[in-house]
Coordinates of N, CA and C in Angstrom, one line a residue:
M53 N -45.3 30.3 -2.6 CA -45.1 29.0 -4.2 C -43.8 29.4 -3.4
V54 N -43.7 30.4 -4.2 CA -41.9 31.0 -4.9 C -41.0 30.7 -3.6
E55 N -41.4 31.2 -2.4 CA -40.3 30.3 -1.4 C -40.2 29.2 -1.0
K56 N -40.9 28.2 -1.0 CA -40.6 26.6 -0.8 C -40.2 26.3 -1.9
E57 N -40.2 26.5 -3.0 CA -39.4 26.4 -4.4 C -37.8 26.7 -4.1
K58 N -37.7 28.1 -3.5 CA -36.3 28.5 -3.2 C -35.5 27.4 -2.4
E59 N -36.6 27.3 -1.0 CA -36.4 26.5 0.2 C -35.4 25.2 -0.6
E60 N -36.1 24.1 -1.2 CA -35.7 23.1 -2.1 C -34.7 23.2 -3.1
D61 N -34.5 24.2 -3.8 CA -33.5 24.5 -4.4 C -31.8 24.2 -3.4
S62 N -32.0 25.7 -1.9 CA -31.1 25.7 -1.6 C -31.0 24.2 -0.8
L63 N -31.3 23.3 -0.8 CA -31.2 21.5 -0.1 C -30.4 21.7 -0.8
M64 N -31.1 20.9 -2.3 CA -30.3 20.9 -3.1 C -29.3 20.4 -3.4
V65 N -29.0 22.6 -3.2 CA -27.2 22.5 -3.5 C -26.4 22.1 -2.5
Q66 N -27.0 22.1 -1.2 CA -26.2 21.9 0.1 C -25.6 20.2 0.3
S67 N -26.6 19.4 -0.3 CA -26.9 18.2 -0.6 C -25.6 17.9 -1.7
E68 N -25.0 18.4 -2.8 CA -24.9 18.3 -3.6 C -23.0 19.0 -3.3
K69 N -22.9 19.9 -2.3 CA -22.1 20.3 -1.7 C -21.5 18.8 -0.6
E70 N -22.5 18.2 -0.2 CA -21.6 17.5 1.2 C -21.5 16.5 0.2
E71 N -21.6 15.6 -1.0 CA -21.6 15.0 -1.9 C -20.2 15.2 -2.4
D72 N -19.9 15.9 -3.2 CA -18.6 16.5 -3.4 C -17.7 16.1 -2.2
E73 N -18.0 16.8 -1.2 CA -16.9 16.9 0.0 C -16.7 15.9 0.7
D74 N -17.6 14.3 0.7 CA -17.4 13.5 0.8 C -16.2 12.3 -0.3
D75 N -16.9 12.8 -1.9 CA -15.7 12.0 -2.7 C -14.7 12.9 -2.9
D76 N -13.8 13.9 -2.3 CA -12.8 14.2 -2.1 C -11.9 14.2 -1.1
D77 N -12.7 13.0 0.4 CA -12.3 12.9 1.0 C -11.7 11.7 1.2
D78 N -12.2 10.8 -0.2 CA -12.0 9.8 -0.7 C -10.7 9.4 -1.3
E79 N -10.5 10.3 -2.2 CA -9.4 10.5 -3.1 C -8.3 10.4 -2.1
V80 N -7.5 9.9 -2.6 CA -6.0 9.8 -2.0 C -4.9 10.6 -3.1
G81 N -4.3 11.9 -2.5 CA -3.4 12.7 -3.3 C -2.3 12.4 -4.2
P82 N -1.5 12.7 -5.2 CA -0.3 12.1 -6.1 C 1.1 12.0 -4.8
D83 N 0.7 12.7 -3.6 CA 2.1 13.0 -2.5 C 1.8 12.4 -1.3
E84 N 0.9 11.6 -1.3 CA 0.4 10.9 -0.1 C 0.5 9.1 -0.4
Y85 N 0.6 8.0 0.6 CA 1.3 6.9 0.7 C 0.2 6.1 1.3
V86 N -0.4 5.1 1.2 CA -1.3 4.3 1.7 C -0.6 3.1 2.5
V87 N -0.8 2.1 3.8 CA -0.7 1.5 4.5 C -1.6 0.3 3.9
E88 N -0.8 -0.3 3.9 CA -1.4 -1.8 3.0 C -1.3 -2.8 4.2
S89 N -0.8 -3.1 4.7 CA -0.6 -3.8 5.6 C 0.6 -4.4 6.9
I90 N 0.4 -4.7 8.2 CA 1.4 -4.3 9.0 C 2.3 -6.3 8.8
R91 N 3.3 -5.9 9.0 CA 4.2 -6.8 8.9 C 4.5 -7.6 9.8
S92 N 5.5 -6.9 11.1 CA 5.9 -7.2 12.4 C 5.7 -6.1 13.7
H93 N 6.9 -6.5 14.1 CA 6.6 -5.5 14.9 C 8.1 -5.6 15.5
L94 N 8.6 -3.8 16.5 CA 8.9 -4.4 18.0 C 9.1 -2.9 19.2
V95 N 10.4 -3.0 20.3 CA 9.6 -2.3 20.7 C 11.7 -1.1 21.1
D96 N 11.3 -1.0 21.1 CA 12.4 0.2 21.2 C 12.9 0.1 22.3
E97 N 14.8 -0.1 22.1 CA 15.5 -0.3 23.5 C 15.4 0.5 24.5
D98 N 15.7 1.8 23.8 CA 15.9 2.9 24.3 C 15.2 3.8 24.6
T99 N 13.8 4.2 24.2 CA 12.6 4.7 24.6 C 11.6 4.1 24.6
G100 N 11.3 2.7 25.1 CA 10.2 1.5 25.3 C 9.1 1.8 24.4
E101 N 9.6 2.6 23.2 CA 8.1 2.8 21.6 C 8.1 1.7 21.4
L102 N 7.1 1.8 20.8 CA 6.2 0.6 20.2 C 6.0 1.0 18.6
R103 N 7.0 0.0 17.7 CA 6.8 0.5 16.1 C 6.4 -0.7 15.3
F104 N 5.9 -0.1 14.6 CA 5.3 -1.5 13.7 C 6.4 -1.4 12.1
E105 N 6.6 -2.5 11.5 CA 7.1 -2.6 10.1 C 6.0 -2.5 9.0
V106 N 5.8 -1.5 8.3 CA 5.2 -1.2 7.3 C 5.1 -1.4 5.9
K107 N 3.5 -2.4 5.4 CA 4.4 -2.2 3.9 C 3.6 -1.5 3.8
W108 N 3.9 -0.4 2.2 CA 3.2 0.5 1.7 C 2.3 0.1 0.1
E109 N 0.8 0.3 -0.2 CA 0.6 0.2 -1.4 C 1.5 1.0 -2.4
G110 N 1.6 -0.4 -3.3 CA 2.2 0.5 -4.4 C 3.4 -0.1 -4.2
Y111 N 4.1 -0.6 -3.4 CA 6.0 -1.0 -2.9 C 5.6 -2.2 -2.4
E112 N 6.2 -3.1 -3.5 CA 6.9 -4.3 -2.9 C 8.1 -5.1 -2.5
K113 N 8.9 -4.0 -2.4 CA 10.8 -4.2 -2.1 C 10.5 -4.5 -0.3
A114 N 10.8 -5.3 -0.2 CA 11.2 -5.6 1.2 C 11.6 -3.9 1.6
S115 N 13.0 -3.9 1.1 CA 13.7 -2.0 1.5 C 12.8 -1.3 1.2
D116 N 11.7 -1.7 1.0 CA 10.8 -0.2 1.1 C 10.0 -0.1 2.4
R117 N 10.1 -1.1 3.4 CA 8.8 -1.1 4.0 C 9.6 -0.5 5.4
T118 N 9.2 0.3 6.5 CA 9.1 1.5 6.9 C 9.4 1.1 8.7
W119 N 9.3 1.1 9.7 CA 9.1 1.3 11.3 C 8.4 2.3 10.9
E120 N 7.2 2.7 11.7 CA 6.6 3.2 12.0 C 6.3 3.1 13.8
P121 N 6.2 4.7 14.5 CA 5.4 4.6 15.6 C 4.0 4.6 15.8
E122 N 3.0 4.5 16.2 CA 1.6 4.3 17.0 C 1.0 5.5 15.9
E123 N 1.9 6.5 16.5 CA 1.2 7.8 15.8 C 1.3 8.4 14.6
N124 N 2.1 7.3 13.7 CA 2.1 7.6 12.7 C 0.9 6.8 11.7
L125 N 0.1 6.3 12.5 CA -0.3 5.2 11.8 C -2.1 5.7 11.8
E126 N -2.4 6.8 12.4 CA -3.8 7.1 12.8 C -4.7 7.2 11.6
T127 N -4.5 7.1 10.1 CA -4.9 6.8 9.1 C -5.5 6.1 8.6
A128 N -4.6 4.7 9.6 CA -4.8 3.2 9.3 C -5.2 2.5 10.0
S129 N -6.1 3.6 11.3 CA -6.6 2.8 12.4 C -7.0 1.2 12.7
K130 N -7.5 0.7 11.2 CA -8.5 -0.3 11.4 C -7.4 -1.2 11.2
I131 N -6.3 -1.4 10.5 CA -5.1 -2.7 9.7 C -4.7 -2.3 11.1
L132 N -4.1 -1.8 12.3 CA -3.3 -1.7 13.0 C -4.2 -2.2 14.3
N133 N -5.5 -1.9 14.5 CA -5.8 -2.6 15.1 C -5.9 -4.2 15.1
E134 N -6.2 -4.9 13.8 CA -6.7 -5.9 13.3 C -5.1 -6.8 13.9
Y135 N -4.0 -5.9 13.7 CA -3.0 -6.8 13.7 C -2.6 -6.8 15.2
L136 N -3.1 -6.2 16.1 CA -2.6 -6.2 17.0 C -3.6 -7.2 17.9
E137 N -4.9 -6.9 17.5 CA -5.8 -8.5 17.5 C -5.0 -9.6 17.6
R138 N -4.5 -10.1 16.4 CA -4.3 -11.1 15.6 C -2.2 -11.0 16.7
V139 N -1.8 -10.4 17.0 CA -0.8 -10.4 18.6 C -1.2 -10.5 20.1
G140 N -2.1 -10.5 20.2 CA -2.5 -10.1 21.2 C -2.8 -8.9 22.1
G141 N -2.4 -8.0 21.8 CA -3.0 -6.5 22.1 C -1.9 -5.9 22.1
K142 N -1.3 -4.6 22.6 CA -0.5 -3.8 23.1 C -0.2 -4.1 24.0
E143 N -0.9 -3.9 25.0 CA -0.7 -4.5 26.0 C 0.4 -5.7 26.2
A144 N 0.0 -7.1 26.0 CA 0.9 -8.0 26.1 C 2.6 -7.9 25.5
I145 N 2.4 -7.4 24.2 CA 3.6 -7.1 23.8 C 4.8 -6.5 24.5
L146 N 4.0 -4.9 24.7 CA 5.3 -4.7 26.0 C 5.0 -5.0 27.4
A147 N 4.4 -6.1 27.8 CA 4.7 -6.8 28.8 C 5.7 -7.5 28.8
A148 N 5.2 -8.8 27.8 CA 6.5 -9.7 27.3 C 7.7 -8.7 27.3
W149 N 8.1 -7.7 26.7 CA 9.2 -7.0 25.7 C 10.4 -6.8 27.2
Q150 N 9.1 -6.0 28.9 CA 9.3 -5.3 30.1 C 10.5 -7.3 30.2
E151 N 9.5 -8.1 30.2 CA 9.9 -9.8 31.4 C 10.9 -10.0 31.0
K152 N 11.2 -9.6 29.2 CA 12.1 -10.3 28.5 C 13.7 -9.4 29.4
K153 N 13.2 -7.9 29.4 CA 14.3 -7.2 29.3 C 14.8 -7.1 30.9
D154 N 13.8 -7.4 31.8 CA 14.0 -7.6 33.6 C 15.2 -9.0 33.8
A155 N 14.6 -10.2 33.0 CA 15.7 -10.9 32.7 C 16.6 -11.3 32.3
T156 N 16.9 -10.2 31.3 CA 18.3 -9.8 30.4 C 19.5 -9.5 31.9
K157 N 18.6 -8.2 31.8 CA 19.3 -7.3 33.0 C 19.7 -8.0 34.3
K158 N 19.2 -9.6 34.9 CA 19.3 -10.3 36.0 C 20.8 -11.2 35.4
G159 N 20.5 -11.6 34.2 CA 21.3 -12.5 33.5 C 22.7 -11.7 33.6
K160 N 22.6 -10.1 33.1 CA 24.1 -10.2 32.8 C 24.7 -9.7 33.9
K161 N 24.0 -9.4 35.4 CA 24.8 -8.9 36.7 C 25.2 -10.5 37.0
R162 N 24.2 -12.0 37.1 CA 25.4 -12.9 37.0 C 26.7 -13.4 36.4
S163 N 26.5 -12.9 34.9 CA 27.7 -13.2 34.7 C 28.7 -12.0 34.4
R164 N 28.4 -11.0 35.3 CA 29.9 -9.8 35.7 C 29.8 -10.2 36.8
A165 N 29.8 -11.2 37.7 CA 29.9 -11.7 39.2 C 30.6 -12.4 38.7
S166 N 30.6 -13.6 38.3 CA 31.1 -14.7 37.6 C 32.4 -14.5 37.1
T167 N 32.5 -13.8 36.0 CA 33.5 -13.2 35.6 C 34.3 -12.1 36.2
G168 N 34.2 -11.8 37.4 CA 35.1 -11.1 38.4 C 35.9 -11.7 39.0
A169 N 34.8 -13.6 39.2 CA 35.3 -14.2 40.4 C 36.5 -14.9 39.4
E170 N 36.4 -15.4 38.6 CA 37.5 -15.7 37.6 C 38.5 -14.9 37.2
A171 N 38.3 -13.7 37.1 CA 39.4 -13.1 36.8 C 40.4 -13.0 38.3
T172 N 39.7 -12.0 38.9 CA 40.3 -12.6 40.4 C 41.6 -13.5 40.8
N173 N 40.5 -15.3 40.7 CA 42.1 -16.1 41.4 C 42.8 -16.5 39.8
G174 N 42.3 -16.0 38.5 CA 43.6 -16.2 37.4 C 44.8 -15.1 38.1
T175 N 44.2 -13.9 38.6 CA 45.5 -13.0 38.8 C 46.2 -13.6 40.1
K176 N 45.9 -14.4 41.1 CA 46.1 -15.0 42.0 C 47.4 -16.4 41.1
R177 N 46.7 -17.1 40.5 CA 47.1 -17.7 39.2 C 48.3 -18.1 39.0
G178 N 48.5 -16.5 38.3 CA 49.3 -16.1 37.3 C 50.4 -15.4 38.3
K179 N 50.6 -14.8 39.4 CA 51.7 -14.1 40.4 C 52.2 -15.6 40.7
K180 N 51.9 -16.7 41.4 CA 52.8 -17.8 41.4 C 53.6 -18.3 40.5
N181 N 53.0 -18.1 39.6 CA 54.5 -18.3 37.9 C 55.0 -17.3 37.7
G182 N 55.1 -16.2 38.3 CA 55.9 -14.9 37.7 C 55.1 -14.3 37.1
H183 N 54.2 -14.2 36.6 CA 53.9 -13.0 35.3 C 52.3 -13.9 35.1
P184 N 52.2 -12.1 35.1 CA 50.2 -12.5 35.0 C 49.4 -13.5 33.9
K185 N 48.2 -13.8 34.4 CA 47.5 -14.9 33.4 C 47.4 -14.3 31.9
D186 N 47.6 -15.0 30.6 CA 46.6 -13.8 29.5 C 45.1 -14.7 29.7
Q187 N 44.8 -13.5 29.8 CA 43.5 -13.5 29.9 C 42.4 -12.7 28.5
S188 N 41.5 -13.0 27.5 CA 41.1 -12.8 26.2 C 39.6 -11.8 26.9
P189 N 39.9 -10.3 26.6 CA 38.2 -10.0 27.1 C 37.4 -10.4 26.8
P190 N 36.5 -10.5 27.4 CA 34.7 -10.7 27.2 C 34.2 -9.8 26.4
A191 N 33.6 -11.0 25.2 CA 33.1 -10.4 23.8 C 32.4 -9.7 24.2
S192 N 32.3 -7.8 23.5 CA 30.8 -6.8 23.8 C 29.8 -7.5 23.2
A193 N 28.7 -7.0 23.8 CA 27.5 -7.4 23.3 C 27.5 -6.5 22.4
S194 N 26.5 -7.3 20.9 CA 26.9 -7.1 20.0 C 25.7 -5.7 19.6
K195 N 25.7 -4.4 19.1 CA 24.6 -3.4 19.1 C 23.4 -3.7 18.3
A196 N 22.4 -3.0 19.0 CA 21.2 -3.3 18.6 C 21.5 -2.6 16.8
E197 N 20.0 -3.3 16.3 CA 19.9 -3.0 14.8 C 19.7 -1.1 14.5
W198 N 20.5 -0.2 13.9 CA 20.1 1.2 14.4 C 18.3 1.1 13.5
K199 N 17.7 2.1 14.2 CA 16.9 2.8 13.1 C 16.7 3.8 12.9
P200 N 16.2 4.7 12.0 CA 15.9 5.8 11.7 C 14.9 6.5 13.1
P201 N 15.2 7.9 13.4 CA 14.4 8.5 14.6 C 12.3 8.6 13.9
T202 N 11.9 8.9 15.2 CA 10.5 9.3 14.8 C 10.3 10.3 14.3
G203 N 9.1 11.3 13.7 CA 8.8 12.5 14.2 C 10.3 13.1 12.5
S204 N 10.4 14.3 12.8 CA 11.3 15.2 11.7 C 12.7 14.4 11.2
W205 N 13.0 14.2 10.3 CA 14.2 14.0 9.7 C 15.7 15.0 9.7
E206 N 14.9 15.9 9.7 CA 15.5 17.2 9.0 C 16.4 17.5 9.6
E207 N 17.0 17.4 10.8 CA 18.2 17.2 11.8 C 18.8 16.3 11.8
H208 N 18.8 15.4 11.6 CA 19.2 13.9 11.8 C 20.2 13.4 10.4
V209 N 19.5 14.2 9.1 CA 20.3 13.5 7.9 C 20.8 14.6 7.0
T210 N 22.1 13.6 7.1 CA 23.0 14.5 6.5 C 23.4 14.8 5.1
G211 N 22.7 13.9 4.5 CA 22.6 14.2 3.0 C 21.3 12.9 2.6
I212 N 20.9 13.4 1.2 CA 20.7 12.6 0.4 C 21.6 11.8 -1.0
D213 N 21.6 10.6 -1.1 CA 23.1 10.4 -1.9 C 22.1 10.2 -3.5
A214 N 21.0 9.3 -3.2 CA 20.9 9.4 -4.9 C 19.4 9.0 -4.9
C215 N 18.4 9.3 -5.5 CA 17.2 8.8 -6.2 C 17.4 7.4 -7.4
E216 N 16.6 6.4 -6.8 CA 16.4 5.5 -8.3 C 15.0 5.1 -8.1
G217 N 14.9 4.4 -9.8 CA 13.4 3.9 -9.7 C 12.4 4.6 -10.5
N218 N 10.9 4.4 -10.6 CA 10.6 4.8 -12.3 C 9.4 5.7 -11.1
D219 N 8.2 5.9 -12.0 CA 7.3 7.4 -11.2 C 6.3 7.0 -10.2
N220 N 6.6 5.5 -10.2 CA 5.4 5.0 -9.6 C 6.2 4.0 -8.2
N221 N 7.4 4.2 -8.4 CA 8.3 3.6 -7.4 C 9.8 3.7 -7.6
V222 N 10.3 5.3 -6.6 CA 11.6 5.6 -6.4 C 11.8 5.5 -5.1
V223 N 12.8 5.1 -4.8 CA 13.2 4.7 -3.7 C 14.7 6.4 -3.4
V224 N 14.8 6.5 -2.3 CA 16.0 7.7 -1.8 C 16.2 6.9 -1.0
Y225 N 17.9 7.1 -1.7 CA 19.0 6.5 -0.5 C 19.4 7.5 0.3
L226 N 19.8 7.5 1.6 CA 20.0 8.8 2.6 C 21.3 8.5 3.8
T227 N 22.5 9.4 3.7 CA 23.2 9.4 4.6 C 22.8 10.4 6.4
W228 N 22.9 9.5 7.5 CA 22.9 9.9 8.6 C 24.0 10.5 9.1
K229 N 23.4 11.2 10.2 CA 24.7 11.8 11.5 C 25.5 10.5 11.7
G230 N 26.9 9.8 12.1 CA 27.2 8.7 12.6 C 27.2 8.2 11.7
G231 N 27.2 8.0 10.0 CA 27.3 7.9 8.7 C 26.8 6.3 8.3
H232 N 25.5 6.2 9.6 CA 24.3 5.7 9.1 C 24.1 5.5 7.7
K233 N 23.4 4.3 7.1 CA 23.1 4.8 5.5 C 21.5 3.7 5.6
T234 N 20.3 4.7 4.9 CA 19.3 3.6 4.8 C 18.9 4.1 3.3
Q235 N 17.7 3.5 3.0 CA 17.3 3.8 2.0 C 15.4 3.2 2.5
H236 N 14.7 4.6 1.6 CA 13.0 4.4 2.0 C 12.2 5.3 0.9
P237 N 11.0 5.0 0.7 CA 10.1 5.5 -0.4 C 10.0 6.8 -0.4
L238 N 10.2 7.1 -1.6 CA 10.0 8.8 -1.8 C 9.0 9.6 -0.9
A239 N 8.2 9.2 -0.9 CA 6.9 9.9 -0.1 C 7.5 9.7 1.0
A240 N 7.7 8.4 1.9 CA 8.0 8.8 3.4 C 9.0 10.0 3.7
V241 N 10.4 9.8 2.4 CA 11.2 11.3 2.7 C 10.7 12.9 2.7
Y242 N 9.5 13.0 1.8 CA 8.8 14.0 1.9 C 8.3 14.0 2.6
K243 N 7.9 13.5 3.8 CA 7.1 13.8 5.2 C 8.0 13.9 6.2
R244 N 9.0 13.2 6.1 CA 10.1 13.5 7.0 C 10.8 14.5 7.2
C245 N 11.7 14.8 5.7 CA 12.6 15.9 5.4 C 12.5 16.6 4.0
P246 N 10.8 17.0 3.8 CA 11.3 18.1 2.8 C 12.1 18.8 2.4
Q247 N 12.6 19.6 3.4 CA 13.4 20.5 2.8 C 14.7 19.7 2.5
K248 N 15.4 18.6 2.9 CA 16.8 18.0 2.0 C 16.3 17.5 1.2
M249 N 14.7 17.1 0.9 CA 14.7 16.7 -0.8 C 14.4 18.0 -1.8
L250 N 14.1 18.8 -1.3 CA 14.4 20.0 -1.8 C 15.6 20.4 -2.2
Q251 N 16.4 20.4 -1.5 CA 18.3 21.1 -1.5 C 18.8 19.9 -2.3
F252 N 17.7 18.5 -2.6 CA 18.9 17.5 -3.5 C 18.3 18.2 -4.9
Y253 N 17.1 18.7 -5.4 CA 16.8 18.6 -6.2 C 17.2 19.7 -7.0
E254 N 17.9 20.9 -6.0 CA 17.8 22.1 -6.0 C 19.5 22.2 -6.8
S255 N 20.7 21.0 -5.9 CA 21.3 20.8 -6.6 C 21.8 19.9 -7.6
H256 N 20.5 19.6 -8.3 CA 20.6 18.9 -9.3 C 20.1 19.7 -11.0
L257 N 19.7 20.7 -10.6 CA 19.2 21.4 -11.9 C 20.1 21.8 -12.6
V258 N 19.5 21.7 -14.1 CA 20.5 22.0 -15.3 C 19.8 23.3 -15.9
F259 N 20.5 23.9 -15.7 CA 20.1 25.3 -16.4 C 20.6 25.8 -17.9
K260 N 19.9 25.3 -19.3 CA 19.6 25.6 -20.1 C 20.2 27.2 -21.2
K261 N 20.6 27.5 -21.3 CA 20.4 28.8 -22.1 C 20.2 28.9 -23.5
N262 N 18.7 29.6 -23.4 CA 18.1 29.7 -24.6 C 18.5 30.2 -26.1
D263 N 19.2 29.8 -27.2 CA 20.3 30.3 -27.5 C 19.3 30.9 -28.8
D264 N 18.1 30.9 -28.8 CA 17.0 31.7 -30.1 C 17.1 32.9 -29.4
M265 N 16.5 32.8 -28.0 CA 16.9 34.5 -27.6 C 17.9 35.3 -27.7
A266 N 19.0 34.6 -26.8 CA 20.1 35.2 -27.4 C 20.4 35.6 -28.6
D267 N 20.4 35.3 -29.1 CA 20.1 35.8 -31.1 C 18.9 37.1 -31.1
G268 N 18.3 36.7 -30.4 CA 17.2 38.2 -30.7 C 17.6 38.9 -30.3
E269 N 18.4 39.2 -29.2 CA 19.0 40.0 -28.3 C 19.9 40.7 -28.8

């Protein structure tokens, strides 16, 4: 009889422990941030990697949104899958991007061939007149919008310029190698470059001398 009661008590303790662990898993820590929704997507022209524009829970400004690779959205797989279903799927996105990329390459080749022929004809006409024909150089293609790298930012960020906002919505201003400047939610900066964030705080520490302790000495 006593052994049976001990066994029941042990099962009750184990059940309570599992419930506590489940409750802990549902809680979000103060330094964690939660994906509220995915607003759009793009494909990195250099790497061919798909990135998603993330709206973070508690951050309402458009400037607080960040571009994240799929690997950073493991905890928001349901939101990610729902978004991919709405836009036709990951494979369809990448296929459309590749098709557009190939078409752009073909267009550039035709454009270069045409420009070369015009330049040759122009030079010949210029020689007839005794001087080269003035030609304006072709306009360079506009550079793609710069985006922060994936993974750690420690080696890419040269410094943190400032932090502003209230306790629930702090924005951090970063300067990158190459002179690019961006702004991000505090939680994102803590995750990507915690050492840079620590250095920023240390550089702004103010030490005050305790006058009472000095008098006592």
